[in-house]
mmCIF file of C-alpha atoms and ligand atoms in Angstrom:
data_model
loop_
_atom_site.group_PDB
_atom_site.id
_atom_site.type_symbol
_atom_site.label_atom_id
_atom_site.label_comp_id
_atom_site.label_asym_id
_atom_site.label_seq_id
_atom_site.Cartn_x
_atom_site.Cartn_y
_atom_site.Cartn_z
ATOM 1 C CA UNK R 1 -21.190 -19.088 12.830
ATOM 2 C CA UNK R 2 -20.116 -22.371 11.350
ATOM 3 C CA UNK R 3 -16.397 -23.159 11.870
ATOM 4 C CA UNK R 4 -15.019 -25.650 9.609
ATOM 5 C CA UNK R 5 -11.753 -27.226 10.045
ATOM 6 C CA UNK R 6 -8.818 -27.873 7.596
ATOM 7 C CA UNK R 7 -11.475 -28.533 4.530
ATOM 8 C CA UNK R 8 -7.825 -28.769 2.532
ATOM 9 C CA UNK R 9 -6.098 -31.628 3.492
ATOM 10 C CA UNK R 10 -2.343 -32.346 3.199
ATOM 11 C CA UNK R 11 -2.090 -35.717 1.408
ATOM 12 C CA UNK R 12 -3.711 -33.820 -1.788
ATOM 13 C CA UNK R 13 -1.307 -31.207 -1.041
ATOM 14 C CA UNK R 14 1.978 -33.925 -1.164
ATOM 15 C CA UNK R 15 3.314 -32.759 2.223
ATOM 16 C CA UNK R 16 4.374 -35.184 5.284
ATOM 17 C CA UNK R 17 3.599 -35.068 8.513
ATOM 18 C CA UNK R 18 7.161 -32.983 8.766
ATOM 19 C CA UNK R 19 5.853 -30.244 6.956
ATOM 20 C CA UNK R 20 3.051 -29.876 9.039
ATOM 21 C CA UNK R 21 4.676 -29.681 12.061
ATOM 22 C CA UNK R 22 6.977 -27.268 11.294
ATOM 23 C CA UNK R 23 4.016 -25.241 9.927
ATOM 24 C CA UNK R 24 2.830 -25.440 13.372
ATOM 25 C CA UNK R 25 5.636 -25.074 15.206
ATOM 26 C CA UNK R 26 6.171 -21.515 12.962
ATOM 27 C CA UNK R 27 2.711 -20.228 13.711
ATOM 28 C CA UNK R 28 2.795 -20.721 17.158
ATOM 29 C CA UNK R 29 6.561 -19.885 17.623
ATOM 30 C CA UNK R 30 4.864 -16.372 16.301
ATOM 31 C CA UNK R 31 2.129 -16.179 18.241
ATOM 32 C CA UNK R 32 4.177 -16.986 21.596
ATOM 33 C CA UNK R 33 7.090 -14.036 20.408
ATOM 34 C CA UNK R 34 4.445 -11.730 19.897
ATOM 35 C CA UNK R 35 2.891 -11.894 22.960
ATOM 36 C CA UNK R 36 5.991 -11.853 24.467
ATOM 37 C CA UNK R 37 6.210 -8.180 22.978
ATOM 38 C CA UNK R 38 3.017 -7.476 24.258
ATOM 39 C CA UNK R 39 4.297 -8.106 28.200
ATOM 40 C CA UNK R 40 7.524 -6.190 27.217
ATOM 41 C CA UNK R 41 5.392 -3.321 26.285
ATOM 42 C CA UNK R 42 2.911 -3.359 29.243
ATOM 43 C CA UNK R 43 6.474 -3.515 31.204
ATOM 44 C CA UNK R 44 7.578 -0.070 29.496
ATOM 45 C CA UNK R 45 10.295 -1.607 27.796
ATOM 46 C CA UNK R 46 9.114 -1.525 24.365
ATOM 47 C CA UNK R 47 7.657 1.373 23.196
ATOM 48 C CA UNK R 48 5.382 0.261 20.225
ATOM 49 C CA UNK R 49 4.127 -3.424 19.564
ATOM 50 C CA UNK R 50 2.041 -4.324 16.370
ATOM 51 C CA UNK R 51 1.192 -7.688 15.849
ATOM 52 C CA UNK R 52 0.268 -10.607 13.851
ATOM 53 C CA UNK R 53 -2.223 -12.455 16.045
ATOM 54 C CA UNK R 54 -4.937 -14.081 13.799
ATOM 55 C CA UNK R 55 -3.175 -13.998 10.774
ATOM 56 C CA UNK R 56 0.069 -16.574 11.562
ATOM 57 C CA UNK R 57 -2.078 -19.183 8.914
ATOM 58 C CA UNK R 58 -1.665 -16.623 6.185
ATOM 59 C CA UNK R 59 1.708 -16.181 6.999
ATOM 60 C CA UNK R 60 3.154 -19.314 6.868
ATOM 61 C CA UNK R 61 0.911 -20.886 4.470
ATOM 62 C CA UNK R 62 2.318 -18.521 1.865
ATOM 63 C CA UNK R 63 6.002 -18.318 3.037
ATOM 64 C CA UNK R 64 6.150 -22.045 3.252
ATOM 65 C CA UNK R 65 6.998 -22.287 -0.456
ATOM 66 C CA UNK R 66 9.006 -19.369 -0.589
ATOM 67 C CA UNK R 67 12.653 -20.377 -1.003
ATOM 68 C CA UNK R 68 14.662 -18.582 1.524
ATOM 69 C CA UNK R 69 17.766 -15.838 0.252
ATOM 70 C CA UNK R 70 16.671 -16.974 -3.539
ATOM 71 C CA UNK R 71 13.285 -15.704 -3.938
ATOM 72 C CA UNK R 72 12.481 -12.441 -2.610
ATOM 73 C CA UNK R 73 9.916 -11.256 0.148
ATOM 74 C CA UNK R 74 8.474 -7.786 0.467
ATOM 75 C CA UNK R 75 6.787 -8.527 4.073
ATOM 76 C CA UNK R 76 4.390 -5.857 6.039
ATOM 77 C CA UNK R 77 4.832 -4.689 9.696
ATOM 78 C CA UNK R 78 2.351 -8.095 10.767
ATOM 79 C CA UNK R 79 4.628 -10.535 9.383
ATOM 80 C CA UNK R 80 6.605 -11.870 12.140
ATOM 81 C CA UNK R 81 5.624 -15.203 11.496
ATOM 82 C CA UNK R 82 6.919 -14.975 7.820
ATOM 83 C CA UNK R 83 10.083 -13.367 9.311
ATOM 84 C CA UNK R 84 10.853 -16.069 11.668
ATOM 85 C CA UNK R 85 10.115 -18.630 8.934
ATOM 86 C CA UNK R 86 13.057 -17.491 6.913
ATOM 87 C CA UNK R 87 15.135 -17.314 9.555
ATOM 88 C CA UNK R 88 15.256 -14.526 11.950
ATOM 89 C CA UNK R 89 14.913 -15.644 15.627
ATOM 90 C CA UNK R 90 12.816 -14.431 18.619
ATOM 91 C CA UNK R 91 16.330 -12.813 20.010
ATOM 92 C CA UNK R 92 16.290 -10.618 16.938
ATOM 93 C CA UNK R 93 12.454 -9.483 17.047
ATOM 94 C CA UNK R 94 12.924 -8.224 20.705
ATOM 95 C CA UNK R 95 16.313 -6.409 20.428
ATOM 96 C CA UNK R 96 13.603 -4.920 17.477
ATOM 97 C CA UNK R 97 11.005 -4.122 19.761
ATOM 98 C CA UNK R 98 13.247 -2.774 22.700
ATOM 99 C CA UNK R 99 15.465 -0.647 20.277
ATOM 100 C CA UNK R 100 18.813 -2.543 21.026
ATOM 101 C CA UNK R 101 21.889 -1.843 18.981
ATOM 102 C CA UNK R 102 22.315 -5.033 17.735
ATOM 103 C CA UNK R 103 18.319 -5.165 16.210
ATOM 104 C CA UNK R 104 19.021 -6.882 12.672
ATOM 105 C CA UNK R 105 16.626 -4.995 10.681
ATOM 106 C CA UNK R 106 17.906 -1.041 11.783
ATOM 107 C CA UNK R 107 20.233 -0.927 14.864
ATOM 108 C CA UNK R 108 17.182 -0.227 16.573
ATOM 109 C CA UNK R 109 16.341 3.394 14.909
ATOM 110 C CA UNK R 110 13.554 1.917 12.462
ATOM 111 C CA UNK R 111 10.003 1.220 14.193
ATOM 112 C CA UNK R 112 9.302 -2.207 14.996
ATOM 113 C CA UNK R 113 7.786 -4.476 11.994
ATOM 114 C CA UNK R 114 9.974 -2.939 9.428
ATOM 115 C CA UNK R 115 11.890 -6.099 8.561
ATOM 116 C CA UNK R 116 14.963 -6.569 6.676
ATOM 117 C CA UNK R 117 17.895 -8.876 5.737
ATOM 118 C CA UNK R 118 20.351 -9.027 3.154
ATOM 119 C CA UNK R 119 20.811 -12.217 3.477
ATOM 120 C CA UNK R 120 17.760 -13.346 3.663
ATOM 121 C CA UNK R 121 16.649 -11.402 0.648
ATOM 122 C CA UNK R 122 14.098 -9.633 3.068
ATOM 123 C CA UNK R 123 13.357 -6.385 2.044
ATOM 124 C CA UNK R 124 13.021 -3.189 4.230
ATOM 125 C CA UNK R 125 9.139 -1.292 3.891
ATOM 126 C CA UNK R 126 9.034 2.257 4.275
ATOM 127 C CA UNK R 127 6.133 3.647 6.676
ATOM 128 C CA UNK R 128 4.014 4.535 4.113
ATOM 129 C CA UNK R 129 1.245 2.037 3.204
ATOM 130 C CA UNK R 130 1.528 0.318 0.374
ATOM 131 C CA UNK R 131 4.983 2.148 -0.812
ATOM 132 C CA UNK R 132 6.050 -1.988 -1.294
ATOM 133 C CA UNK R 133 4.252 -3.044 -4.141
ATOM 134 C CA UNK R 134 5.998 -1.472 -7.000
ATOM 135 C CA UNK R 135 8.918 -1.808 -5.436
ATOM 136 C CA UNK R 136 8.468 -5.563 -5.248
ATOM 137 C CA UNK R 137 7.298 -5.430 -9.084
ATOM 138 C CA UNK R 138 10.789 -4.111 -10.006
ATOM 139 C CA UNK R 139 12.360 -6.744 -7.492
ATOM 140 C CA UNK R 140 10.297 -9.289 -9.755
ATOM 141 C CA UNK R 141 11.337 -6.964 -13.388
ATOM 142 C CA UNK R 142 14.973 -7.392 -12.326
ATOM 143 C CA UNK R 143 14.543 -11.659 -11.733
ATOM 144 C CA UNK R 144 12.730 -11.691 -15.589
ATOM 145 C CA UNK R 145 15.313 -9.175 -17.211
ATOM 146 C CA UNK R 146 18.035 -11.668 -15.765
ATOM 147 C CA UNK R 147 15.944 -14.732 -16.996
ATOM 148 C CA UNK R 148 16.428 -15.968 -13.300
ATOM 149 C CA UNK R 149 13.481 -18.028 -11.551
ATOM 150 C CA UNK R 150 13.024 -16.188 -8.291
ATOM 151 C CA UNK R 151 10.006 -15.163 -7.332
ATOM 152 C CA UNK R 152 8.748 -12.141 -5.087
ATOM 153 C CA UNK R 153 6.350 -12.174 -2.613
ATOM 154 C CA UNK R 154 4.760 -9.053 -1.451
ATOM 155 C CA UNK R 155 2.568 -8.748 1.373
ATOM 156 C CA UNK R 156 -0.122 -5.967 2.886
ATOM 157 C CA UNK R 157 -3.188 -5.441 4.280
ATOM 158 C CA UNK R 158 -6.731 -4.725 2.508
ATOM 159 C CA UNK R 159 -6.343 -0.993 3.095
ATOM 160 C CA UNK R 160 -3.019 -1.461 1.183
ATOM 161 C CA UNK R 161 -5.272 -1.712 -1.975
ATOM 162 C CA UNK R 162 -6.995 1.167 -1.568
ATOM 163 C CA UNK R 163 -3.838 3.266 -2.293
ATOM 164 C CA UNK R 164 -2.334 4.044 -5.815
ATOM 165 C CA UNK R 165 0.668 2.357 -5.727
ATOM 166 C CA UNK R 166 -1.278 -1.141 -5.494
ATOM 167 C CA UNK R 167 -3.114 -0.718 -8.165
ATOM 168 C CA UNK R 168 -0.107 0.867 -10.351
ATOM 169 C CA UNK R 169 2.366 -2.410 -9.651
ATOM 170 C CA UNK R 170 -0.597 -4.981 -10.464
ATOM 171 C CA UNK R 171 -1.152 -3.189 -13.759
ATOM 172 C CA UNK R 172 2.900 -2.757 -14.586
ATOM 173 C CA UNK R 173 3.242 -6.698 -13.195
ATOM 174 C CA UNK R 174 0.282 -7.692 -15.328
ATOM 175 C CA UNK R 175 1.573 -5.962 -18.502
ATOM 176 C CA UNK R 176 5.243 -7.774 -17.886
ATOM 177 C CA UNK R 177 3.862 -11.300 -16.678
ATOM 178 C CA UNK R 178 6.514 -10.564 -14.003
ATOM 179 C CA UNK R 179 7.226 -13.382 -11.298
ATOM 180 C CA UNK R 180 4.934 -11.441 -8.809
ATOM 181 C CA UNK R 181 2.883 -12.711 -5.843
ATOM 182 C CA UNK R 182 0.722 -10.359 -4.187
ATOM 183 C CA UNK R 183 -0.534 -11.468 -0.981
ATOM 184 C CA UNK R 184 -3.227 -9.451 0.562
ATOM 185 C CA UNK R 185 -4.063 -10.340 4.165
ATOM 186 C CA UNK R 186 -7.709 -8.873 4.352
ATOM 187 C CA UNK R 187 -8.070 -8.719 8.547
ATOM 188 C CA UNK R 188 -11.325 -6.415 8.316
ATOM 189 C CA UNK R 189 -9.888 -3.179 9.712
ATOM 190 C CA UNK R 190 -7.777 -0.691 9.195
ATOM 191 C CA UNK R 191 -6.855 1.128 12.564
ATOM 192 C CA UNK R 192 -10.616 2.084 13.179
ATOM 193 C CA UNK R 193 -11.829 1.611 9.258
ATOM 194 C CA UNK R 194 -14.183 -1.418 8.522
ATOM 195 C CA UNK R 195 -13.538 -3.178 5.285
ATOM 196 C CA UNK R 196 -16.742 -2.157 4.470
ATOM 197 C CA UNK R 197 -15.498 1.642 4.805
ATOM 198 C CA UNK R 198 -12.451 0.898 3.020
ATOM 199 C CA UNK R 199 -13.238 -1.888 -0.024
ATOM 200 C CA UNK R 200 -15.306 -1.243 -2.754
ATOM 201 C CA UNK R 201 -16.382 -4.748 -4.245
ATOM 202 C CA UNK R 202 -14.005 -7.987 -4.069
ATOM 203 C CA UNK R 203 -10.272 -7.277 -4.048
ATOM 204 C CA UNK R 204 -9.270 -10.585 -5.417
ATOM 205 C CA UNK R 205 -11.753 -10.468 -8.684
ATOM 206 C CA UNK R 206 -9.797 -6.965 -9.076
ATOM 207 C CA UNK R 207 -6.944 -9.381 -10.426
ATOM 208 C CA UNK R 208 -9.246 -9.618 -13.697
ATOM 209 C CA UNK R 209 -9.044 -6.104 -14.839
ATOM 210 C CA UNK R 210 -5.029 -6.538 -14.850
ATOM 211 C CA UNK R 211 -5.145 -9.264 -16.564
ATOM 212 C CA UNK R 212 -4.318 -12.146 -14.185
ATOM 213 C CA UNK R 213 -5.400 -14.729 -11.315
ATOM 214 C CA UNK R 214 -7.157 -13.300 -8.188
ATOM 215 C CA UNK R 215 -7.700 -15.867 -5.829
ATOM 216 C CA UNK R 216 -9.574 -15.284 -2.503
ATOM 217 C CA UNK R 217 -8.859 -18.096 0.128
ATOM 218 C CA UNK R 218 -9.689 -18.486 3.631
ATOM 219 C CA UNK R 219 -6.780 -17.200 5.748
ATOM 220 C CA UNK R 220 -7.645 -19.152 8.668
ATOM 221 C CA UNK R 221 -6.676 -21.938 6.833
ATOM 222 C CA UNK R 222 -2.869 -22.498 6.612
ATOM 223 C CA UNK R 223 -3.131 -25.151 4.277
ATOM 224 C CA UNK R 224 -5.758 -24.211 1.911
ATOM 225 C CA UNK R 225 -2.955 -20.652 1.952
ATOM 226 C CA UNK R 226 0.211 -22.875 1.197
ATOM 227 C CA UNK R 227 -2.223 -24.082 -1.392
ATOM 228 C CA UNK R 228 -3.077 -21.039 -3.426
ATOM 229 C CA UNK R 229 0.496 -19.723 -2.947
ATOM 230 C CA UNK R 230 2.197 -22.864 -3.983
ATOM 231 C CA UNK R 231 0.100 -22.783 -7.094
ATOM 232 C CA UNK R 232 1.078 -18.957 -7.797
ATOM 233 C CA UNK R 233 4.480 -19.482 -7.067
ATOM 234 C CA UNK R 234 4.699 -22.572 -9.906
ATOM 235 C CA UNK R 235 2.956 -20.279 -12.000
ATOM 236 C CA UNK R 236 5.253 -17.501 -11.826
ATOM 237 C CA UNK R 237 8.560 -19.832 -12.367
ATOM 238 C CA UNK R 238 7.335 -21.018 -15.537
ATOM 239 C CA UNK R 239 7.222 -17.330 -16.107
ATOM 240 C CA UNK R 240 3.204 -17.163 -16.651
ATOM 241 C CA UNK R 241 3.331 -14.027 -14.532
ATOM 242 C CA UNK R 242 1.856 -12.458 -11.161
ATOM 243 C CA UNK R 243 -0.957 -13.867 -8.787
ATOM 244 C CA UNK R 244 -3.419 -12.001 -6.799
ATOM 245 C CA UNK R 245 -4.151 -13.700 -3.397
ATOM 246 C CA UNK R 246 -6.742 -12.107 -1.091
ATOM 247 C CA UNK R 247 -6.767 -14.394 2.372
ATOM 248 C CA UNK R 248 -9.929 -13.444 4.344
ATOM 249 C CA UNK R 249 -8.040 -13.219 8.079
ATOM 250 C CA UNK R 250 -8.645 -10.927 11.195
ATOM 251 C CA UNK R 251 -6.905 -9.111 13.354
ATOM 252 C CA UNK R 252 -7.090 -10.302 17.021
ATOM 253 C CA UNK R 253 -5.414 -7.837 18.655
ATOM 254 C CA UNK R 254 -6.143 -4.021 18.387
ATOM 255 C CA UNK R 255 -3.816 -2.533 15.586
ATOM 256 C CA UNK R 256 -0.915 -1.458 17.691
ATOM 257 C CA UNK R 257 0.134 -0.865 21.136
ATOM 258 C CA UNK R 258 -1.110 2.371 20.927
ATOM 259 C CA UNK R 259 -4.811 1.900 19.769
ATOM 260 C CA UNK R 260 -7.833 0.989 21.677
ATOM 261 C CA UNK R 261 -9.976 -1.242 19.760
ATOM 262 C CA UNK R 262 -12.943 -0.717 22.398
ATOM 263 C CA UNK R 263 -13.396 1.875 20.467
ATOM 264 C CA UNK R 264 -14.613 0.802 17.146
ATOM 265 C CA UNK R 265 -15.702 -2.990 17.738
ATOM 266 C CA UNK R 266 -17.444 -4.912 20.011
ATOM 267 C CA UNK R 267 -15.875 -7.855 21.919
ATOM 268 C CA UNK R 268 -18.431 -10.900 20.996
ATOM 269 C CA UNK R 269 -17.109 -10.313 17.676
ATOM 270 C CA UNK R 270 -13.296 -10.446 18.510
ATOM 271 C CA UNK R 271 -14.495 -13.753 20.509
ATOM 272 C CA UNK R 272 -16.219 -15.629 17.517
ATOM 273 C CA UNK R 273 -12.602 -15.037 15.356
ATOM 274 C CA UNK R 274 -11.077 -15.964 18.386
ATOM 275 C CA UNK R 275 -13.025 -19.408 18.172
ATOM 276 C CA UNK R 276 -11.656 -19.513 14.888
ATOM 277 C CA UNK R 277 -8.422 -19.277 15.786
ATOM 278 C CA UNK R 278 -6.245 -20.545 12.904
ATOM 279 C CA UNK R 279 -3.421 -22.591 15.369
ATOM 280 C CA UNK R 280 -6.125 -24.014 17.455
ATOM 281 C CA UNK R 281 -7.891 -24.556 14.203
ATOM 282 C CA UNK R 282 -5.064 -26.791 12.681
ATOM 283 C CA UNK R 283 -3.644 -28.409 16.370
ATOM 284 C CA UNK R 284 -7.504 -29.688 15.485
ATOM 285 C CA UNK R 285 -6.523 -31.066 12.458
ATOM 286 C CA UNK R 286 -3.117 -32.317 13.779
ATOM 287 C CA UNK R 287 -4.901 -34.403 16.065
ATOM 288 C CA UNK R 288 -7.369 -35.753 13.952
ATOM 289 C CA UNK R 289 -4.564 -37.184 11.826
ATOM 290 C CA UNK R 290 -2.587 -38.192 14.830
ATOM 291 C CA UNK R 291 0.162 -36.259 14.470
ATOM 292 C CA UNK R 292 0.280 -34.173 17.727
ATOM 293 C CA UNK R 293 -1.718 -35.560 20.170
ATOM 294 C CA UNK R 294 -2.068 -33.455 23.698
ATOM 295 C CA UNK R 295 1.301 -34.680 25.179
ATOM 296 C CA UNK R 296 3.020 -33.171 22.067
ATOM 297 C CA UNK R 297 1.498 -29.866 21.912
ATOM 298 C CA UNK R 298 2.698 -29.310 25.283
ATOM 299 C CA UNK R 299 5.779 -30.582 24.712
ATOM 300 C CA UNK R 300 6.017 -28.305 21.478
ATOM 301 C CA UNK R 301 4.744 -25.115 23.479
ATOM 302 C CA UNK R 302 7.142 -26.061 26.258
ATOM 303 C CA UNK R 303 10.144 -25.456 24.048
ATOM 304 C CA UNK R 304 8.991 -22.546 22.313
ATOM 305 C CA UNK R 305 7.980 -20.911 25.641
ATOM 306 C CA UNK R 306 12.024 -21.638 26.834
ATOM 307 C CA UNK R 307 12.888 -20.031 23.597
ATOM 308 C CA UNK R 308 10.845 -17.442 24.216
ATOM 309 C CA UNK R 309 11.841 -16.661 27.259
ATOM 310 C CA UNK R 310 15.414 -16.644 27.115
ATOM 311 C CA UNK R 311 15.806 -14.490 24.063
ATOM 312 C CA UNK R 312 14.004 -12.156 25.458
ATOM 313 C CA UNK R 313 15.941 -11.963 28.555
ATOM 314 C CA UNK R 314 19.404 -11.822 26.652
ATOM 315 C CA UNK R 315 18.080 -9.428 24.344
ATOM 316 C CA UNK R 316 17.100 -6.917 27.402
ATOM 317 C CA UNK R 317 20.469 -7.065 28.915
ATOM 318 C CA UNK R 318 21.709 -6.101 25.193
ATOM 319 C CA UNK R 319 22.688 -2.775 24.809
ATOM 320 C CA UNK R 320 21.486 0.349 23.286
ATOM 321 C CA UNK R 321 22.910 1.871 20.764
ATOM 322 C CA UNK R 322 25.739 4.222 21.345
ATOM 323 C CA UNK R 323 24.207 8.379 20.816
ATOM 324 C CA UNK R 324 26.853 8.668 17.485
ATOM 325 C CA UNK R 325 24.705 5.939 15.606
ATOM 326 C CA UNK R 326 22.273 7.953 15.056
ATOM 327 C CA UNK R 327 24.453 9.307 12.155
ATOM 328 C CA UNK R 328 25.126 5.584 10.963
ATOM 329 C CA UNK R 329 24.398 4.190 7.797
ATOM 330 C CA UNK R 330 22.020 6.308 6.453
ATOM 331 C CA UNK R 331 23.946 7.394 3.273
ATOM 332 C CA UNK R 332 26.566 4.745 1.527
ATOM 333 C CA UNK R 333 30.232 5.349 2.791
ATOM 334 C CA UNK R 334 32.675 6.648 -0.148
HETATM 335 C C1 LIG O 401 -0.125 6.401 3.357
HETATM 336 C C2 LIG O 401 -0.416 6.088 4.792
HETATM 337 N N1 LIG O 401 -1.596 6.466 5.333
HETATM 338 C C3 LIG O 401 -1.865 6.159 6.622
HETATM 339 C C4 LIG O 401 -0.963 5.484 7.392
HETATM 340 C C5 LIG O 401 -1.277 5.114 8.835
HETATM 341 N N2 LIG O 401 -1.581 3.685 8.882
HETATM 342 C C6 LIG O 401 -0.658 2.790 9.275
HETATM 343 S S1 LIG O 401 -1.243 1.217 9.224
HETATM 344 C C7 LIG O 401 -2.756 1.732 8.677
HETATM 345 C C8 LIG O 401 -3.856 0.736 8.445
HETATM 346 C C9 LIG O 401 -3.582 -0.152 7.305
HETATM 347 O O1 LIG O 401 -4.600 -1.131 7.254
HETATM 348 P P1 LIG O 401 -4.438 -2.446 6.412
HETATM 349 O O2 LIG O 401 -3.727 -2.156 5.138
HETATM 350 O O3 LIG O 401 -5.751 -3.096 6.325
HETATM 351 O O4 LIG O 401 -3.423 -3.327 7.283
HETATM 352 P P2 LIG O 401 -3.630 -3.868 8.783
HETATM 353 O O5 LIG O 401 -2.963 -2.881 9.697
HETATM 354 O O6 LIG O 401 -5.082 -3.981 9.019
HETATM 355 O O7 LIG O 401 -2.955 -5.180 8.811
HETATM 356 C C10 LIG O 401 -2.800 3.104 8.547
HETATM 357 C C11 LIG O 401 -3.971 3.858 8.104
HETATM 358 C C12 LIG O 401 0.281 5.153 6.802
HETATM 359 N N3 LIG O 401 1.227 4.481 7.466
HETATM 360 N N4 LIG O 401 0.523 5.447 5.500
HETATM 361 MG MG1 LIG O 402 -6.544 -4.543 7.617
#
């Protein structure tokens, strides 16, 4: 298989040689955290790892225009990248993964991946798939009916759209022109489930029937992903409604701690995506341009690897939560 590098360049895109390295910086900040959570659940100290390996170009390509604690961001249990983007840190992902009382997203009694913060306008999925998506659309209602310019971004996998409550929030967003953004990151399984199994037809061109944009873009591609989503993010501030974006990604790692992919696919193909890995992919590019040359990428994955490191190691001596949390905030106090 061909692999083509970066066929979107920045200078079209108007961003400096800033912006790309802290696109960089966030996807492999990601990548290094979660397989950091990987080690701390081969070390029995975190119970239930899913990840986002394969899919950090997705993730920050959209959430790079995203502006944080305005707009809004409806993320899936893969979206650690996006997370860290807005500004959670490493610290906070592994008091997540290790259940600490101090985890930011649910005093550790939520399962890993299911984000949240106030502040940062992050909000919380339920376990169901998919249960986001109208919620997101009434996030996006409430930003029109205030004649505000946020914008929501709402995130899933391809399975996601196989589920009624996709299907009934791009038809009610569509209807409404509401300041939507549907991102789907298509990583060609569910659990076990080819797309194949899963997909009827194109998800993107599904956009038609409701009456807006579908774009499908090549999630290994972090710029040609800020592209699309900076584009459907301009769109839906001059209130011309939602955007359909289907990135074409995969999945590196099986789908959880718990799951063995042996199972269901073979490992030459895990290897070709793995050739197509979308940080090696743009470090690639970065070079190219000669804006992170060998000596910086080691410097970069230095730091991060400190980072790394010692958040993890102050958020294991953290401690657990106390037994009477359990009956913590679950229902609003009088
Ligand atoms: C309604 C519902 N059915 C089944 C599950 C179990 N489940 C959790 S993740 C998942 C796969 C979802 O696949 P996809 O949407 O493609 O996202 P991916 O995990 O591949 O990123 C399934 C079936 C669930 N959480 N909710
Ligand atoms: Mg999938």
């Amino acid at each position: 298989m061909e692999i083509k590098d970066a066929q979107v360049r920045h200078e079209d895109l108007g961003l400096a040689d800033d912006d790309l390295l802290r696109m960089h910086y966030y996807m492999l900040l990601a990548r290094r955290v979660d397989e950091r959570c990987w080690i701390l659940n081969r070390q029995g100290k975190a119970p239930f790892v899913i990840s986002c390996q394969g899919q950090e170009a997705a993730q920050v390509g959209a959430i790079y225009g995203v502006r944080p604690g305005y707009d809004y961001l409806y993320p899936y249990y893969r979206d650690l990248a996006m997370i860290l983007f807005l500004g959670q840190s490493p610290r906070h992902q592994f008091l997540s993964v290790m259940g600490k009382r101090e985890d930011p997203n649910s005093g550790g009694r939520q399962m890993p991946g299911h984000f949240s913060s106030r502040s940062l306008n992050i909000v919380t999925a339920s376990a169901p798939v998919g249960v986001q998506y109208p919620q997101a659309t009434g996030t996006a209602l409430a930003f029109k009916v205030r004649g505000e310019d946020g914008i929501v971004l709402v995130c899933g996998g391809e399975a996601s759209t196989s589920g009624g409550d996709w299907h009934e929030a791009m038809n009610f967003a569509g209807i409404h022109d509401l300041p939507v953004v549907f991102l789907v990151q298509n990583n060609a399984y569910a659990i076990s489930v080819p797309e194949k199994a899963q997909v009827a037809g194109s998800i993107a061109k599904r956009a038609q029937g409701y009456g807006f944009p579908g774009i499908e873009v090549d999630g290994m591609d972090v710029l040609a992903v800020y592209e699309a989503a900076r584009e459907a993010f301009e769109r839906a501030r001059r209130g011309e409604g939602p955007t359909l974006i289907e990135a074409k990604t995969y999945r590196i790692t099986a789908h959880s701690s718990d799951d063995d992919d042996r199972r269901y696919r073979e490992r030459e193909e895990i290897e070709a995506w793995r050739r197509k890995d979308p940080i090696a992919r743009f470090e690639r590019y970065l070079e190219e341009l000669g804006v992170l040359d060998a000596e910086g990428k080691e410097e970069v994955d230095a730091r991060i690897k400190a980072e790394v490191a010692e958040d993890s190691r102050s958020a294991e001596e953290a401690p657990p939560p106390e037994p009477g949390d359990v009956f913590g905030p679950v229902y609003a106090g009088r």
